[in-house]
């Protein structure tokens, strides 16, 4: 291996170590003292419940682990948005699990907690996955009620989704393992089956303090809405259990008996390992986002041995398209080529930039995959569409619109891996979050923004300098340099994968070596949901 490979590998491993360190801190939830209080009540912690529920030695694909990271600091923070969510196997069945973390502000719903729960439900609906709710929440976080209560994508949307999933025949199982208060009480009761843990679980529209204030009635919470009341008197809940473990065992028993439904029919054969060592991805991928590399070398370490067949290999070379298999699943790959290439006219084209010919090629390939019912995988490392008079005269907007149209109207499942840059309209054309990928994840090297940090900083500096001049003022060279550094630092902080993950622009930040597993899980999940509408790309200018 050469020096550059070793340098890349060392830097990537450092980024992965930093990611793992941050995750370990997030996994502590509200901290050891808060965890001890939950344990003293005889309760399992949120992550312990998920681990107990999952099949032994099976993978858990956590979504939103970094949700709310660095947010709500004035309230002491909200690790993982106070809820653990992800896809895993229960009794052999792939399902979505959502577990409130009572160590974080008693599991109260912050705005990002609501957004995360809605994303979990969206994944369950798109892929027709059973969803299991492990409820332990004090309800809406009142100091921020205006940011979670009344709008379309706020708290109430969760219960709307409960109803929609029920009409779709998607199994929903809820276990009340702690508090379940006010509007939150509708979630378990709108599920197919609701269970409750004795002495620790309770469910009511208003707790004893509010009841006293509202109607003057003196009553304790256990009598008001404990397991005995809701199972034996009201009939609100279906099952009562002595502890968390017994409750989770029953969920596993129910999942073991769920019938099988029609599948989408995506093609899968016996998986074969990549022809080249996947671990070498860490040395091929440069941490410095300005450096070129051979994207084909990454692809050959992701796909099954000998399965990558390029489409229009000699045309539109700044985007690589091709059919392949990943863990046995047939896929269509659309990837940004990061090497300088020569166009059909003999001109040099910049790697990572989308030109008219590459946009045209990608659009046609995406349509082909829809015709053949082949899931799409996007490997994003894009700086945007080519600009300048030559590109404009060549119709770059028209060709870019053609690609965006093909992505937007695609009916086969799409999966997006942000390996590097994700800038400008390139984010859209390469299936960014706005274009409904079933899952979208980032490597630690990912960067998401309107444009690169240095370009954006210089543009913003020009605007501020012009404003100063308009006021009859001017900045010295030293002041301009200082201002440029400040703008660059602020902008760069907003382009990191952690900034994106904290706001759920991506579902997860993953180790590049786990990419094959994520894609395979995603297609298996998508295979539960048959395609019900024909592919119609709409009006596409040629």
mmCIF file of N, CA and C in Angstrom, residues 434-522:
data_model
loop_
_atom_site.group_PDB
_atom_site.id
_atom_site.type_symbol
_atom_site.label_atom_id
_atom_site.label_comp_id
_atom_site.label_asym_id
_atom_site.label_seq_id
_atom_site.Cartn_x
_atom_site.Cartn_y
_atom_site.Cartn_z
ATOM 1 N N UNK A 434 -35.043 15.055 0.462
ATOM 2 C CA UNK A 434 -36.301 15.553 -0.099
ATOM 3 C C UNK A 434 -36.883 14.635 -1.164
ATOM 4 N N UNK A 435 -36.098 13.646 -1.623
ATOM 5 C CA UNK A 435 -36.538 12.789 -2.719
ATOM 6 C C UNK A 435 -36.888 11.371 -2.270
ATOM 7 N N UNK A 436 -37.206 11.255 -0.987
ATOM 8 C CA UNK A 436 -37.803 10.047 -0.413
ATOM 9 C C UNK A 436 -36.982 8.773 -0.539
ATOM 10 N N UNK A 437 -35.691 8.817 -0.214
ATOM 11 C CA UNK A 437 -34.974 7.539 -0.120
ATOM 12 C C UNK A 437 -35.555 6.739 1.038
ATOM 13 N N UNK A 438 -35.634 5.420 0.885
ATOM 14 C CA UNK A 438 -36.160 4.594 1.988
ATOM 15 C C UNK A 438 -35.269 4.741 3.218
ATOM 16 N N UNK A 439 -33.947 4.778 2.987
ATOM 17 C CA UNK A 439 -32.980 5.081 4.038
ATOM 18 C C UNK A 439 -31.923 5.987 3.432
ATOM 19 N N UNK A 440 -31.436 6.934 4.221
ATOM 20 C CA UNK A 440 -30.339 7.794 3.797
ATOM 21 C C UNK A 440 -29.345 7.878 4.946
ATOM 22 N N UNK A 441 -28.106 7.465 4.688
ATOM 23 C CA UNK A 441 -27.077 7.464 5.727
ATOM 24 C C UNK A 441 -25.831 8.160 5.198
ATOM 25 N N UNK A 442 -24.967 8.531 6.127
ATOM 26 C CA UNK A 442 -23.738 9.225 5.755
ATOM 27 C C UNK A 442 -22.533 8.516 6.346
ATOM 28 N N UNK A 443 -21.435 8.527 5.611
ATOM 29 C CA UNK A 443 -20.154 8.143 6.180
ATOM 30 C C UNK A 443 -19.644 9.315 7.018
ATOM 31 N N UNK A 444 -18.674 9.095 7.893
ATOM 32 C CA UNK A 444 -18.132 10.214 8.689
ATOM 33 C C UNK A 444 -17.500 11.305 7.832
ATOM 34 N N UNK A 445 -17.255 11.022 6.552
ATOM 35 C CA UNK A 445 -16.666 11.997 5.634
ATOM 36 C C UNK A 445 -17.715 12.849 4.925
ATOM 37 N N UNK A 446 -18.996 12.632 5.199
ATOM 38 C CA UNK A 446 -20.053 13.346 4.509
ATOM 39 C C UNK A 446 -20.109 14.824 4.856
ATOM 40 N N UNK A 447 -20.496 15.630 3.862
ATOM 41 C CA UNK A 447 -20.697 17.073 4.068
ATOM 42 C C UNK A 447 -21.906 17.506 3.253
ATOM 43 N N UNK A 448 -22.876 18.149 3.904
ATOM 44 C CA UNK A 448 -24.117 18.554 3.237
ATOM 45 C C UNK A 448 -24.281 20.065 3.337
ATOM 46 N N UNK A 449 -24.404 20.722 2.188
ATOM 47 C CA UNK A 449 -24.560 22.182 2.184
ATOM 48 C C UNK A 449 -24.949 22.661 0.785
ATOM 49 N N UNK A 450 -25.324 23.929 0.690
ATOM 50 C CA UNK A 450 -25.645 24.533 -0.600
ATOM 51 C C UNK A 450 -24.401 24.568 -1.492
ATOM 52 N N UNK A 451 -23.258 24.819 -0.881
ATOM 53 C CA UNK A 451 -21.979 24.813 -1.605
ATOM 54 C C UNK A 451 -20.860 24.567 -0.608
ATOM 55 N N UNK A 452 -19.632 24.363 -1.112
ATOM 56 C CA UNK A 452 -18.495 24.123 -0.246
ATOM 57 C C UNK A 452 -18.207 25.302 0.672
ATOM 58 N N UNK A 453 -17.552 25.015 1.797
ATOM 59 C CA UNK A 453 -17.293 26.032 2.811
ATOM 60 C C UNK A 453 -16.515 27.230 2.310
ATOM 61 N N UNK A 454 -15.438 26.996 1.560
ATOM 62 C CA UNK A 454 -14.598 28.117 1.114
ATOM 63 C C UNK A 454 -15.344 29.001 0.122
ATOM 64 N N UNK A 455 -16.096 28.366 -0.823
ATOM 65 C CA UNK A 455 -16.863 29.156 -1.796
ATOM 66 C C UNK A 455 -17.951 29.962 -1.101
ATOM 67 N N UNK A 456 -18.663 29.319 -0.172
ATOM 68 C CA UNK A 456 -19.737 30.009 0.529
ATOM 69 C C UNK A 456 -19.196 31.164 1.363
ATOM 70 N N UNK A 457 -18.080 30.925 2.049
ATOM 71 C CA UNK A 457 -17.497 31.968 2.898
ATOM 72 C C UNK A 457 -17.078 33.179 2.069
ATOM 73 N N UNK A 458 -16.466 32.922 0.910
ATOM 74 C CA UNK A 458 -16.045 34.033 0.052
ATOM 75 C C UNK A 458 -17.245 34.811 -0.483
ATOM 76 N N UNK A 459 -18.320 34.082 -0.823
ATOM 77 C CA UNK A 459 -19.540 34.740 -1.300
ATOM 78 C C UNK A 459 -20.146 35.600 -0.204
ATOM 79 N N UNK A 460 -20.249 35.036 1.002
ATOM 80 C CA UNK A 460 -20.812 35.791 2.126
ATOM 81 C C UNK A 460 -19.933 36.989 2.492
ATOM 82 N N UNK A 461 -18.620 36.814 2.380
ATOM 83 C CA UNK A 461 -17.707 37.923 2.657
ATOM 84 C C UNK A 461 -17.911 39.052 1.654
ATOM 85 N N UNK A 462 -18.075 38.714 0.380
ATOM 86 C CA UNK A 462 -18.316 39.730 -0.646
ATOM 87 C C UNK A 462 -19.587 40.522 -0.352
ATOM 88 N N UNK A 463 -20.625 39.804 0.110
ATOM 89 C CA UNK A 463 -21.893 40.480 0.437
ATOM 90 C C UNK A 463 -21.701 41.437 1.609
ATOM 91 N N UNK A 464 -21.011 40.981 2.652
ATOM 92 C CA UNK A 464 -20.798 41.841 3.819
ATOM 93 C C UNK A 464 -19.898 43.025 3.484
ATOM 94 N N UNK A 465 -18.895 42.792 2.657
ATOM 95 C CA UNK A 465 -17.998 43.874 2.245
ATOM 96 C C UNK A 465 -18.760 44.911 1.432
ATOM 97 N N UNK A 466 -19.637 44.448 0.539
ATOM 98 C CA UNK A 466 -20.444 45.368 -0.267
ATOM 99 C C UNK A 466 -21.375 46.191 0.615
ATOM 100 N N UNK A 467 -21.939 45.546 1.638
ATOM 101 C CA UNK A 467 -22.815 46.276 2.567
ATOM 102 C C UNK A 467 -22.051 47.372 3.300
ATOM 103 N N UNK A 468 -20.813 47.068 3.693
ATOM 104 C CA UNK A 468 -19.972 48.067 4.371
ATOM 105 C C UNK A 468 -19.681 49.245 3.448
ATOM 106 N N UNK A 469 -19.360 48.934 2.198
ATOM 107 C CA UNK A 469 -19.055 49.997 1.232
ATOM 108 C C UNK A 469 -20.264 50.875 0.975
ATOM 109 N N UNK A 470 -21.448 50.241 0.955
ATOM 110 C CA UNK A 470 -22.679 51.009 0.738
ATOM 111 C C UNK A 470 -22.916 52.003 1.868
ATOM 112 N N UNK A 471 -22.377 51.706 3.033
ATOM 113 C CA UNK A 471 -22.505 52.598 4.185
ATOM 114 C C UNK A 471 -21.335 53.589 4.263
ATOM 115 N N UNK A 472 -20.475 53.526 3.234
ATOM 116 C CA UNK A 472 -19.324 54.422 3.230
ATOM 117 C C UNK A 472 -18.194 53.941 4.109
ATOM 118 N N UNK A 473 -18.209 52.679 4.473
ATOM 119 C CA UNK A 473 -17.170 52.118 5.330
ATOM 120 C C UNK A 473 -16.368 51.070 4.551
ATOM 121 N N UNK A 474 -15.222 50.702 5.066
ATOM 122 C CA UNK A 474 -14.420 49.666 4.418
ATOM 123 C C UNK A 474 -13.677 48.863 5.474
ATOM 124 N N UNK A 475 -13.342 47.631 5.116
ATOM 125 C CA UNK A 475 -12.618 46.749 6.027
ATOM 126 C C UNK A 475 -11.155 46.677 5.616
ATOM 127 N N UNK A 476 -10.300 46.634 6.619
ATOM 128 C CA UNK A 476 -8.879 46.465 6.324
ATOM 129 C C UNK A 476 -8.633 45.021 5.893
ATOM 130 N N UNK A 477 -7.454 44.788 5.321
ATOM 131 C CA UNK A 477 -7.105 43.428 4.903
ATOM 132 C C UNK A 477 -7.158 42.457 6.073
ATOM 133 N N UNK A 478 -6.691 42.918 7.209
ATOM 134 C CA UNK A 478 -6.679 42.069 8.418
ATOM 135 C C UNK A 478 -8.096 41.770 8.880
ATOM 136 N N UNK A 479 -8.968 42.789 8.830
ATOM 137 C CA UNK A 479 -10.369 42.604 9.246
ATOM 138 C C UNK A 479 -11.094 41.655 8.282
ATOM 139 N N UNK A 480 -10.807 41.786 6.992
ATOM 140 C CA UNK A 480 -11.415 40.890 6.007
ATOM 141 C C UNK A 480 -10.988 39.448 6.242
ATOM 142 N N UNK A 481 -9.709 39.254 6.536
ATOM 143 C CA UNK A 481 -9.184 37.914 6.779
ATOM 144 C C UNK A 481 -9.823 37.302 8.016
ATOM 145 N N UNK A 482 -9.977 38.104 9.066
ATOM 146 C CA UNK A 482 -10.587 37.618 10.309
ATOM 147 C C UNK A 482 -12.059 37.259 10.080
ATOM 148 N N UNK A 483 -12.750 38.120 9.342
ATOM 149 C CA UNK A 483 -14.161 37.876 9.062
ATOM 150 C C UNK A 483 -14.338 36.618 8.212
ATOM 151 N N UNK A 484 -13.443 36.430 7.245
ATOM 152 C CA UNK A 484 -13.492 35.243 6.398
ATOM 153 C C UNK A 484 -13.310 33.974 7.226
ATOM 154 N N UNK A 485 -12.379 34.016 8.163
ATOM 155 C CA UNK A 485 -12.144 32.853 9.033
ATOM 156 C C UNK A 485 -13.372 32.545 9.882
ATOM 157 N N UNK A 486 -14.029 33.604 10.405
ATOM 158 C CA UNK A 486 -15.210 33.416 11.245
ATOM 159 C C UNK A 486 -16.364 32.823 10.440
ATOM 160 N N UNK A 487 -16.565 33.349 9.239
ATOM 161 C CA UNK A 487 -17.650 32.847 8.389
ATOM 162 C C UNK A 487 -17.387 31.405 7.988
ATOM 163 N N UNK A 488 -16.136 31.102 7.624
ATOM 164 C CA UNK A 488 -15.771 29.740 7.208
ATOM 165 C C UNK A 488 -15.986 28.749 8.339
ATOM 166 N N UNK A 489 -15.564 29.116 9.546
ATOM 167 C CA UNK A 489 -15.719 28.220 10.701
ATOM 168 C C UNK A 489 -17.196 27.953 10.988
ATOM 169 N N UNK A 490 -18.003 29.007 10.939
ATOM 170 C CA UNK A 490 -19.436 28.851 11.205
ATOM 171 C C UNK A 490 -20.101 27.986 10.133
ATOM 172 N N UNK A 491 -19.747 28.242 8.885
ATOM 173 C CA UNK A 491 -20.340 27.492 7.776
ATOM 174 C C UNK A 491 -19.891 26.030 7.806
ATOM 175 N N UNK A 492 -18.601 25.800 8.047
ATOM 176 C CA UNK A 492 -18.081 24.424 8.093
ATOM 177 C C UNK A 492 -18.754 23.606 9.186
ATOM 178 N N UNK A 493 -19.047 24.265 10.320
ATOM 179 C CA UNK A 493 -19.706 23.561 11.431
ATOM 180 C C UNK A 493 -21.095 23.069 11.027
ATOM 181 N N UNK A 494 -21.725 23.764 10.085
ATOM 182 C CA UNK A 494 -23.069 23.403 9.641
ATOM 183 C C UNK A 494 -23.080 22.382 8.511
ATOM 184 N N UNK A 495 -21.898 22.003 8.018
ATOM 185 C CA UNK A 495 -21.836 21.034 6.922
ATOM 186 C C UNK A 495 -21.426 19.650 7.383
ATOM 187 N N UNK A 496 -21.144 19.471 8.663
ATOM 188 C CA UNK A 496 -20.666 18.166 9.141
ATOM 189 C C UNK A 496 -21.799 17.143 9.132
ATOM 190 N N UNK A 497 -21.470 15.852 9.076
ATOM 191 C CA UNK A 497 -22.523 14.839 9.131
ATOM 192 C C UNK A 497 -23.270 14.851 10.466
ATOM 193 N N UNK A 498 -22.619 15.320 11.521
ATOM 194 C CA UNK A 498 -23.276 15.376 12.837
ATOM 195 C C UNK A 498 -24.353 16.459 12.867
ATOM 196 N N UNK A 499 -24.085 17.579 12.235
ATOM 197 C CA UNK A 499 -25.088 18.638 12.143
ATOM 198 C C UNK A 499 -26.307 18.117 11.381
ATOM 199 N N UNK A 500 -26.045 17.375 10.296
ATOM 200 C CA UNK A 500 -27.134 16.799 9.501
ATOM 201 C C UNK A 500 -27.890 15.731 10.289
ATOM 202 N N UNK A 501 -27.153 14.861 10.964
ATOM 203 C CA UNK A 501 -27.790 13.766 11.703
ATOM 204 C C UNK A 501 -28.591 14.273 12.894
ATOM 205 N N UNK A 502 -28.123 15.349 13.525
ATOM 206 C CA UNK A 502 -28.843 15.888 14.693
ATOM 207 C C UNK A 502 -30.214 16.406 14.289
ATOM 208 N N UNK A 503 -30.368 16.788 13.016
ATOM 209 C CA UNK A 503 -31.634 17.318 12.507
ATOM 210 C C UNK A 503 -32.392 16.302 11.666
ATOM 211 N N UNK A 504 -31.896 15.064 11.652
ATOM 212 C CA UNK A 504 -32.501 13.954 10.917
ATOM 213 C C UNK A 504 -32.538 14.187 9.417
ATOM 214 N N UNK A 505 -31.576 14.949 8.884
ATOM 215 C CA UNK A 505 -31.426 15.027 7.427
ATOM 216 C C UNK A 505 -30.902 13.699 6.905
ATOM 217 N N UNK A 506 -30.201 12.957 7.768
ATOM 218 C CA UNK A 506 -29.790 11.588 7.457
ATOM 219 C C UNK A 506 -30.247 10.698 8.608
ATOM 220 N N UNK A 507 -30.497 9.435 8.313
ATOM 221 C CA UNK A 507 -30.981 8.511 9.337
ATOM 222 C C UNK A 507 -29.885 8.073 10.294
ATOM 223 N N UNK A 508 -28.650 8.036 9.802
ATOM 224 C CA UNK A 508 -27.549 7.552 10.638
ATOM 225 C C UNK A 508 -26.220 7.962 10.023
ATOM 226 N N UNK A 509 -25.203 8.008 10.855
ATOM 227 C CA UNK A 509 -23.816 8.091 10.394
ATOM 228 C C UNK A 509 -23.242 6.702 10.621
ATOM 229 N N UNK A 510 -22.688 6.111 9.584
ATOM 230 C CA UNK A 510 -22.279 4.708 9.691
ATOM 231 C C UNK A 510 -20.796 4.524 9.368
ATOM 232 N N UNK A 511 -20.246 3.448 9.892
ATOM 233 C CA UNK A 511 -18.919 3.004 9.499
ATOM 234 C C UNK A 511 -19.003 2.556 8.039
ATOM 235 N N UNK A 512 -18.138 3.056 7.147
ATOM 236 C CA UNK A 512 -18.209 2.641 5.741
ATOM 237 C C UNK A 512 -18.227 1.125 5.554
ATOM 238 N N UNK A 513 -17.623 0.404 6.483
ATOM 239 C CA UNK A 513 -17.572 -1.052 6.366
ATOM 240 C C UNK A 513 -18.929 -1.707 6.624
ATOM 241 N N UNK A 514 -19.899 -0.941 7.136
ATOM 242 C CA UNK A 514 -21.247 -1.467 7.373
ATOM 243 C C UNK A 514 -22.206 -1.144 6.229
ATOM 244 N N UNK A 515 -21.695 -0.536 5.157
ATOM 245 C CA UNK A 515 -22.558 -0.078 4.064
ATOM 246 C C UNK A 515 -23.324 -1.227 3.411
ATOM 247 N N UNK A 516 -22.660 -2.327 3.136
ATOM 248 C CA UNK A 516 -23.333 -3.479 2.521
ATOM 249 C C UNK A 516 -24.497 -3.973 3.378
ATOM 250 N N UNK A 517 -24.293 -4.030 4.699
ATOM 251 C CA UNK A 517 -25.347 -4.506 5.602
ATOM 252 C C UNK A 517 -26.549 -3.558 5.590
ATOM 253 N N UNK A 518 -26.288 -2.253 5.575
ATOM 254 C CA UNK A 518 -27.384 -1.277 5.561
ATOM 255 C C UNK A 518 -28.198 -1.391 4.275
ATOM 256 N N UNK A 519 -27.514 -1.509 3.143
ATOM 257 C CA UNK A 519 -28.229 -1.609 1.867
ATOM 258 C C UNK A 519 -29.034 -2.899 1.806
ATOM 259 N N UNK A 520 -28.430 -4.004 2.230
ATOM 260 C CA UNK A 520 -29.127 -5.292 2.219
ATOM 261 C C UNK A 520 -30.358 -5.255 3.121
ATOM 262 N N UNK A 521 -30.203 -4.707 4.338
ATOM 263 C CA UNK A 521 -31.359 -4.586 5.237
ATOM 264 C C UNK A 521 -32.434 -3.732 4.594
ATOM 265 N N UNK A 522 -32.026 -2.617 3.970
ATOM 266 C CA UNK A 522 -33.001 -1.705 3.369
ATOM 267 C C UNK A 522 -33.811 -2.374 2.276
#
